mmCIF file of C-alpha atoms and ligand atoms in Angstrom:
data_model
loop_
_atom_site.group_PDB
_atom_site.id
_atom_site.type_symbol
_atom_site.label_atom_id
_atom_site.label_comp_id
_atom_site.label_asym_id
_atom_site.label_seq_id
_atom_site.Cartn_x
_atom_site.Cartn_y
_atom_site.Cartn_z
ATOM 1 C CA UNK A 1 -0.147 -0.115 0.067
ATOM 2 C CA UNK A 2 1.390 3.114 -1.112
ATOM 3 C CA UNK A 3 0.155 6.496 0.640
ATOM 4 C CA UNK A 4 -1.216 9.639 -1.147
ATOM 5 C CA UNK A 5 2.054 11.120 -0.316
ATOM 6 C CA UNK A 6 4.263 8.506 -1.871
ATOM 7 C CA UNK A 7 1.755 8.480 -5.074
ATOM 8 C CA UNK A 8 2.438 12.026 -5.480
ATOM 9 C CA UNK A 9 6.166 11.829 -5.210
ATOM 10 C CA UNK A 10 5.868 9.436 -8.195
ATOM 11 C CA UNK A 11 3.435 11.695 -10.357
ATOM 12 C CA UNK A 12 5.757 14.544 -9.646
ATOM 13 C CA UNK A 13 8.790 12.626 -10.913
ATOM 14 C CA UNK A 14 6.620 11.587 -14.032
ATOM 15 C CA UNK A 15 5.863 15.226 -14.728
ATOM 16 C CA UNK A 16 9.539 16.268 -14.312
ATOM 17 C CA UNK A 17 10.727 13.683 -16.422
ATOM 18 C CA UNK A 18 8.607 14.524 -19.234
ATOM 19 C CA UNK A 19 9.389 18.211 -18.933
ATOM 20 C CA UNK A 20 12.983 17.484 -19.068
ATOM 21 C CA UNK A 21 12.331 14.998 -22.229
ATOM 22 C CA UNK A 22 10.400 17.663 -23.804
ATOM 23 C CA UNK A 23 12.684 20.432 -23.302
ATOM 24 C CA UNK A 24 10.030 22.234 -20.942
ATOM 25 C CA UNK A 25 10.515 24.615 -18.610
ATOM 26 C CA UNK A 26 11.089 22.907 -14.990
ATOM 27 C CA UNK A 27 7.870 23.159 -13.010
ATOM 28 C CA UNK A 28 5.974 24.805 -15.712
ATOM 29 C CA UNK A 29 3.050 22.022 -15.769
ATOM 30 C CA UNK A 30 0.658 22.356 -13.137
ATOM 31 C CA UNK A 31 -0.915 19.303 -11.169
ATOM 32 C CA UNK A 32 -4.729 19.118 -10.840
ATOM 33 C CA UNK A 33 -5.557 16.652 -8.246
ATOM 34 C CA UNK A 34 -8.940 15.026 -9.568
ATOM 35 C CA UNK A 35 -10.821 13.939 -6.555
ATOM 36 C CA UNK A 36 -14.239 12.645 -7.682
ATOM 37 C CA UNK A 37 -15.412 9.862 -5.475
ATOM 38 C CA UNK A 38 -12.465 10.616 -2.785
ATOM 39 C CA UNK A 39 -13.438 11.430 0.802
ATOM 40 C CA UNK A 40 -12.925 14.580 2.363
ATOM 41 C CA UNK A 41 -10.266 12.846 4.437
ATOM 42 C CA UNK A 42 -8.234 11.633 1.304
ATOM 43 C CA UNK A 43 -8.526 15.286 0.105
ATOM 44 C CA UNK A 44 -7.173 16.564 3.407
ATOM 45 C CA UNK A 45 -4.166 13.988 3.114
ATOM 46 C CA UNK A 46 -3.458 15.223 -0.216
ATOM 47 C CA UNK A 47 -3.417 19.031 0.976
ATOM 48 C CA UNK A 48 -1.085 17.743 3.668
ATOM 49 C CA UNK A 49 1.206 16.619 1.168
ATOM 50 C CA UNK A 50 1.300 19.938 -0.891
ATOM 51 C CA UNK A 51 -1.541 19.544 -3.340
ATOM 52 C CA UNK A 52 -3.789 22.610 -3.422
ATOM 53 C CA UNK A 53 -5.728 22.499 -6.534
ATOM 54 C CA UNK A 54 -8.475 20.112 -6.678
ATOM 55 C CA UNK A 55 -11.083 18.989 -9.643
ATOM 56 C CA UNK A 56 -14.424 17.885 -9.272
ATOM 57 C CA UNK A 57 -16.992 16.374 -11.549
ATOM 58 C CA UNK A 58 -20.371 16.087 -9.722
ATOM 59 C CA UNK A 59 -21.605 19.337 -8.084
ATOM 60 C CA UNK A 60 -23.369 17.733 -5.034
ATOM 61 C CA UNK A 61 -20.725 15.591 -4.253
ATOM 62 C CA UNK A 62 -18.126 18.510 -4.318
ATOM 63 C CA UNK A 63 -20.163 20.815 -2.238
ATOM 64 C CA UNK A 64 -20.745 18.488 0.615
ATOM 65 C CA UNK A 65 -16.920 17.407 0.354
ATOM 66 C CA UNK A 66 -15.832 21.137 0.383
ATOM 67 C CA UNK A 67 -18.074 21.576 3.555
ATOM 68 C CA UNK A 68 -16.460 18.601 5.270
ATOM 69 C CA UNK A 69 -13.110 19.586 4.283
ATOM 70 C CA UNK A 70 -13.607 23.316 5.540
ATOM 71 C CA UNK A 71 -14.181 21.680 8.846
ATOM 72 C CA UNK A 72 -10.770 19.674 8.844
ATOM 73 C CA UNK A 73 -8.585 22.673 7.710
ATOM 74 C CA UNK A 74 -7.272 25.819 9.098
ATOM 75 C CA UNK A 75 -8.990 28.836 7.586
ATOM 76 C CA UNK A 76 -5.716 29.469 5.898
ATOM 77 C CA UNK A 77 -5.114 26.084 4.581
ATOM 78 C CA UNK A 78 -8.705 26.171 2.908
ATOM 79 C CA UNK A 79 -8.158 29.876 1.630
ATOM 80 C CA UNK A 80 -5.378 28.486 -0.221
ATOM 81 C CA UNK A 81 -6.993 25.728 -2.318
ATOM 82 C CA UNK A 82 -8.209 26.166 -5.676
ATOM 83 C CA UNK A 83 -11.628 24.415 -6.760
ATOM 84 C CA UNK A 84 -11.748 23.418 -10.875
ATOM 85 C CA UNK A 85 -14.992 22.209 -12.149
ATOM 86 C CA UNK A 86 -14.370 19.604 -14.728
ATOM 87 C CA UNK A 87 -17.591 17.519 -15.177
ATOM 88 C CA UNK A 88 -20.179 18.364 -17.718
ATOM 89 C CA UNK A 89 -22.053 21.436 -16.866
ATOM 90 C CA UNK A 90 -25.746 21.233 -16.866
ATOM 91 C CA UNK A 91 -27.465 24.833 -16.837
ATOM 92 C CA UNK A 92 -29.144 24.375 -13.873
ATOM 93 C CA UNK A 93 -26.118 24.037 -11.771
ATOM 94 C CA UNK A 94 -24.312 26.875 -12.947
ATOM 95 C CA UNK A 95 -25.413 29.178 -10.302
ATOM 96 C CA UNK A 96 -23.810 26.567 -7.811
ATOM 97 C CA UNK A 97 -21.004 26.510 -9.736
ATOM 98 C CA UNK A 98 -20.337 30.061 -9.862
ATOM 99 C CA UNK A 99 -20.348 30.303 -6.196
ATOM 100 C CA UNK A 100 -18.411 27.417 -5.166
ATOM 101 C CA UNK A 101 -15.428 27.022 -7.774
ATOM 102 C CA UNK A 102 -12.454 29.212 -9.078
ATOM 103 C CA UNK A 103 -12.146 27.448 -12.123
ATOM 104 C CA UNK A 104 -14.662 25.649 -14.632
ATOM 105 C CA UNK A 105 -12.571 23.874 -17.489
ATOM 106 C CA UNK A 106 -15.658 22.437 -19.000
ATOM 107 C CA UNK A 107 -17.362 25.149 -20.669
ATOM 108 C CA UNK A 108 -18.832 24.188 -24.035
ATOM 109 C CA UNK A 109 -21.352 26.540 -24.969
ATOM 110 C CA UNK A 110 -22.540 30.117 -24.954
ATOM 111 C CA UNK A 111 -25.406 29.472 -22.732
ATOM 112 C CA UNK A 112 -23.268 28.070 -20.124
ATOM 113 C CA UNK A 113 -20.777 31.045 -20.359
ATOM 114 C CA UNK A 114 -23.380 33.469 -20.259
ATOM 115 C CA UNK A 115 -24.976 31.890 -17.105
ATOM 116 C CA UNK A 116 -21.996 31.587 -15.168
ATOM 117 C CA UNK A 117 -21.103 35.345 -15.953
ATOM 118 C CA UNK A 118 -24.702 36.353 -14.876
ATOM 119 C CA UNK A 119 -24.454 34.149 -11.674
ATOM 120 C CA UNK A 120 -20.896 35.354 -10.777
ATOM 121 C CA UNK A 121 -20.656 37.141 -7.474
ATOM 122 C CA UNK A 122 -19.010 40.616 -8.663
ATOM 123 C CA UNK A 123 -17.300 40.738 -5.240
ATOM 124 C CA UNK A 124 -15.280 37.566 -6.170
ATOM 125 C CA UNK A 125 -12.518 37.330 -8.596
ATOM 126 C CA UNK A 126 -13.620 36.553 -12.135
ATOM 127 C CA UNK A 127 -14.172 32.697 -12.775
ATOM 128 C CA UNK A 128 -11.704 31.277 -14.713
ATOM 129 C CA UNK A 129 -12.896 29.114 -17.783
ATOM 130 C CA UNK A 130 -11.440 26.777 -20.172
ATOM 131 C CA UNK A 131 -13.117 25.592 -23.111
ATOM 132 C CA UNK A 132 -13.578 21.857 -23.491
ATOM 133 C CA UNK A 133 -12.877 20.454 -26.988
ATOM 134 C CA UNK A 134 -14.311 17.229 -28.167
ATOM 135 C CA UNK A 135 -11.063 16.126 -29.821
ATOM 136 C CA UNK A 136 -12.073 12.862 -30.994
ATOM 137 C CA UNK A 137 -15.686 13.621 -31.946
ATOM 138 C CA UNK A 138 -17.051 11.108 -29.566
ATOM 139 C CA UNK A 139 -20.941 11.250 -28.988
ATOM 140 C CA UNK A 140 -20.408 10.194 -25.144
ATOM 141 C CA UNK A 141 -18.399 13.190 -24.389
ATOM 142 C CA UNK A 142 -19.032 16.885 -23.507
ATOM 143 C CA UNK A 143 -17.005 19.590 -25.590
ATOM 144 C CA UNK A 144 -17.136 21.412 -29.020
ATOM 145 C CA UNK A 145 -15.344 20.902 -32.177
ATOM 146 C CA UNK A 146 -12.217 22.667 -32.985
ATOM 147 C CA UNK A 147 -14.037 24.646 -35.411
ATOM 148 C CA UNK A 148 -16.432 26.184 -32.979
ATOM 149 C CA UNK A 149 -13.809 27.224 -30.419
ATOM 150 C CA UNK A 150 -13.152 30.769 -31.905
ATOM 151 C CA UNK A 151 -16.703 31.966 -31.655
ATOM 152 C CA UNK A 152 -17.118 30.817 -27.945
ATOM 153 C CA UNK A 153 -13.680 32.415 -27.160
ATOM 154 C CA UNK A 154 -14.859 35.522 -28.400
ATOM 155 C CA UNK A 155 -18.339 35.511 -26.561
ATOM 156 C CA UNK A 156 -16.305 34.758 -23.494
ATOM 157 C CA UNK A 157 -14.115 37.719 -23.891
ATOM 158 C CA UNK A 158 -17.050 39.888 -23.680
ATOM 159 C CA UNK A 159 -18.268 38.266 -20.377
ATOM 160 C CA UNK A 160 -16.396 40.577 -17.559
ATOM 161 C CA UNK A 161 -16.821 37.962 -14.665
ATOM 162 C CA UNK A 162 -15.532 35.189 -16.771
ATOM 163 C CA UNK A 163 -11.840 35.229 -17.432
ATOM 164 C CA UNK A 164 -10.812 32.815 -20.495
ATOM 165 C CA UNK A 165 -7.734 30.916 -19.698
ATOM 166 C CA UNK A 166 -7.421 28.237 -22.347
ATOM 167 C CA UNK A 167 -8.469 24.623 -23.393
ATOM 168 C CA UNK A 168 -9.302 21.359 -22.048
ATOM 169 C CA UNK A 169 -9.637 18.006 -23.532
ATOM 170 C CA UNK A 170 -10.350 14.374 -22.820
ATOM 171 C CA UNK A 171 -9.226 12.233 -25.629
ATOM 172 C CA UNK A 172 -10.924 8.744 -26.651
ATOM 173 C CA UNK A 173 -9.439 6.314 -24.273
ATOM 174 C CA UNK A 174 -8.965 3.727 -26.720
ATOM 175 C CA UNK A 175 -6.552 4.725 -29.290
ATOM 176 C CA UNK A 176 -3.306 4.139 -30.421
ATOM 177 C CA UNK A 177 -0.214 6.087 -28.967
ATOM 178 C CA UNK A 178 0.012 7.529 -32.593
ATOM 179 C CA UNK A 179 -3.684 8.707 -32.678
ATOM 180 C CA UNK A 180 -3.198 9.949 -28.972
ATOM 181 C CA UNK A 181 -0.198 11.980 -30.049
ATOM 182 C CA UNK A 182 -1.875 13.430 -33.096
ATOM 183 C CA UNK A 183 -4.901 14.466 -31.010
ATOM 184 C CA UNK A 184 -2.739 16.316 -28.439
ATOM 185 C CA UNK A 185 -0.844 18.018 -31.206
ATOM 186 C CA UNK A 186 -4.043 19.439 -32.609
ATOM 187 C CA UNK A 187 -4.919 20.837 -29.322
ATOM 188 C CA UNK A 188 -1.429 22.481 -29.265
ATOM 189 C CA UNK A 189 -1.885 23.967 -32.507
ATOM 190 C CA UNK A 190 -5.426 25.431 -31.638
ATOM 191 C CA UNK A 191 -3.935 26.654 -28.475
ATOM 192 C CA UNK A 192 -1.014 28.375 -29.888
ATOM 193 C CA UNK A 193 -3.070 29.834 -32.510
ATOM 194 C CA UNK A 194 -5.725 31.226 -29.861
ATOM 195 C CA UNK A 195 -3.092 32.773 -27.511
ATOM 196 C CA UNK A 196 -2.293 35.319 -30.209
ATOM 197 C CA UNK A 197 -5.687 36.649 -30.314
ATOM 198 C CA UNK A 198 -6.590 36.171 -26.537
ATOM 199 C CA UNK A 199 -3.861 37.237 -24.026
ATOM 200 C CA UNK A 200 -5.462 36.009 -20.961
ATOM 201 C CA UNK A 201 -5.010 32.488 -22.487
ATOM 202 C CA UNK A 202 -2.462 30.433 -20.610
ATOM 203 C CA UNK A 203 -3.607 26.874 -19.958
ATOM 204 C CA UNK A 204 -3.733 23.648 -21.879
ATOM 205 C CA UNK A 205 -5.285 21.313 -19.605
ATOM 206 C CA UNK A 206 -4.605 17.728 -21.038
ATOM 207 C CA UNK A 207 -3.158 14.467 -19.895
ATOM 208 C CA UNK A 208 -4.414 12.037 -17.052
ATOM 209 C CA UNK A 209 -2.870 9.476 -15.183
ATOM 210 C CA UNK A 210 -2.474 7.159 -18.243
ATOM 211 C CA UNK A 211 -0.961 9.713 -20.578
ATOM 212 C CA UNK A 212 0.702 12.501 -18.694
ATOM 213 C CA UNK A 213 4.140 12.123 -20.625
ATOM 214 C CA UNK A 214 2.335 12.110 -24.289
ATOM 215 C CA UNK A 215 0.328 15.339 -23.052
ATOM 216 C CA UNK A 216 3.368 17.020 -21.722
ATOM 217 C CA UNK A 217 5.370 16.267 -24.900
ATOM 218 C CA UNK A 218 2.544 17.917 -26.951
ATOM 219 C CA UNK A 219 2.730 21.084 -24.798
ATOM 220 C CA UNK A 220 -0.020 20.482 -21.843
ATOM 221 C CA UNK A 221 0.785 22.672 -18.850
ATOM 222 C CA UNK A 222 -1.880 21.199 -16.696
ATOM 223 C CA UNK A 223 -2.303 17.698 -15.932
ATOM 224 C CA UNK A 224 -5.569 16.153 -14.337
ATOM 225 C CA UNK A 225 -4.638 13.338 -12.455
ATOM 226 C CA UNK A 226 -6.624 11.154 -10.450
ATOM 227 C CA UNK A 227 -6.163 7.306 -10.203
ATOM 228 C CA UNK A 228 -2.241 7.659 -10.090
ATOM 229 C CA UNK A 229 -2.724 9.710 -6.935
ATOM 230 C CA UNK A 230 -5.717 8.246 -5.178
ATOM 231 C CA UNK A 231 -5.751 4.706 -6.702
ATOM 232 C CA UNK A 232 -8.354 3.147 -8.741
ATOM 233 C CA UNK A 233 -11.952 4.282 -8.622
ATOM 234 C CA UNK A 234 -15.425 2.517 -8.282
ATOM 235 C CA UNK A 235 -16.178 1.207 -11.893
ATOM 236 C CA UNK A 236 -19.393 3.474 -12.467
ATOM 237 C CA UNK A 237 -17.305 6.753 -12.464
ATOM 238 C CA UNK A 238 -15.117 6.878 -15.635
HETATM 239 C C1 PLP B 1 -11.520 11.532 -13.859
HETATM 240 C C2 PLP B 1 -11.035 12.515 -14.635
HETATM 241 C C3 PLP B 1 -9.502 12.715 -14.882
HETATM 242 C C4 PLP B 1 -8.723 11.848 -13.897
HETATM 243 O O1 PLP B 1 -8.504 10.743 -14.574
HETATM 244 P P1 PLP B 1 -7.456 9.406 -14.081
HETATM 245 O O2 PLP B 1 -7.508 8.575 -15.369
HETATM 246 O O3 PLP B 1 -8.084 9.057 -12.948
HETATM 247 O O4 PLP B 1 -6.429 10.154 -14.006
HETATM 248 C C5 PLP B 1 -9.080 13.713 -15.557
HETATM 249 N N1 PLP B 1 -10.013 14.678 -16.259
HETATM 250 C C6 PLP B 1 -11.468 14.548 -16.184
HETATM 251 C C7 PLP B 1 -12.289 15.580 -17.270
HETATM 252 C C8 PLP B 1 -11.978 13.559 -15.293
HETATM 253 O O5 PLP B 1 -13.233 13.360 -15.499
#
């Protein structure tokens, strides 16, 4: 049995090696701990090991966990955490998401952006958003096609309480290393291109437990890691 702290050392080593191999700046890749299905106690251990960014997929689960974690942490510790929403966004959940998260990485339509902007408290810092791209055109996945990204970026730029930060993708699980590589490279090209028009864009969120190295090789600067930090999840939660 390896602890979260041990697994974190291993994940950080994987990231570091990949940065070196890809001639990337050391520590330029951020690590988001994906905590869906994990308990508040596990998040607390992760926090004590040095993790400060948590990614959640389900709104209700996330909020009850935030409340529980707040009881385990000091005020300073809790204030130091950043919460990323990474699951599909339903319009009836935007209000709660706008209130309880710092980032939404899974924005994939104008309606959602408009609602998040309208429901964000103006006293809070702007909500940081990434557009989710469905790079392999899978019917089962959220996200938009590459061709639609430009228009959504332009719309988000007009919304004062959203800050456009970049792109997120979840590539098809069962594909060859070559096909995966090609998908990530398409994302990188889009990212580089959009950055020119949108100076706030700085985040390319791609890479999960199984493909951290390939993603970093293709320019990812945020990997979202669950299983490699916390062990396998129950079947039903992908
Ligand atoms: C679950 C999930 C992850 C983490 O996947 P692992 O393979 O467990 O690392 C990353 N991103 C999103 C959007 C997820 O839903």
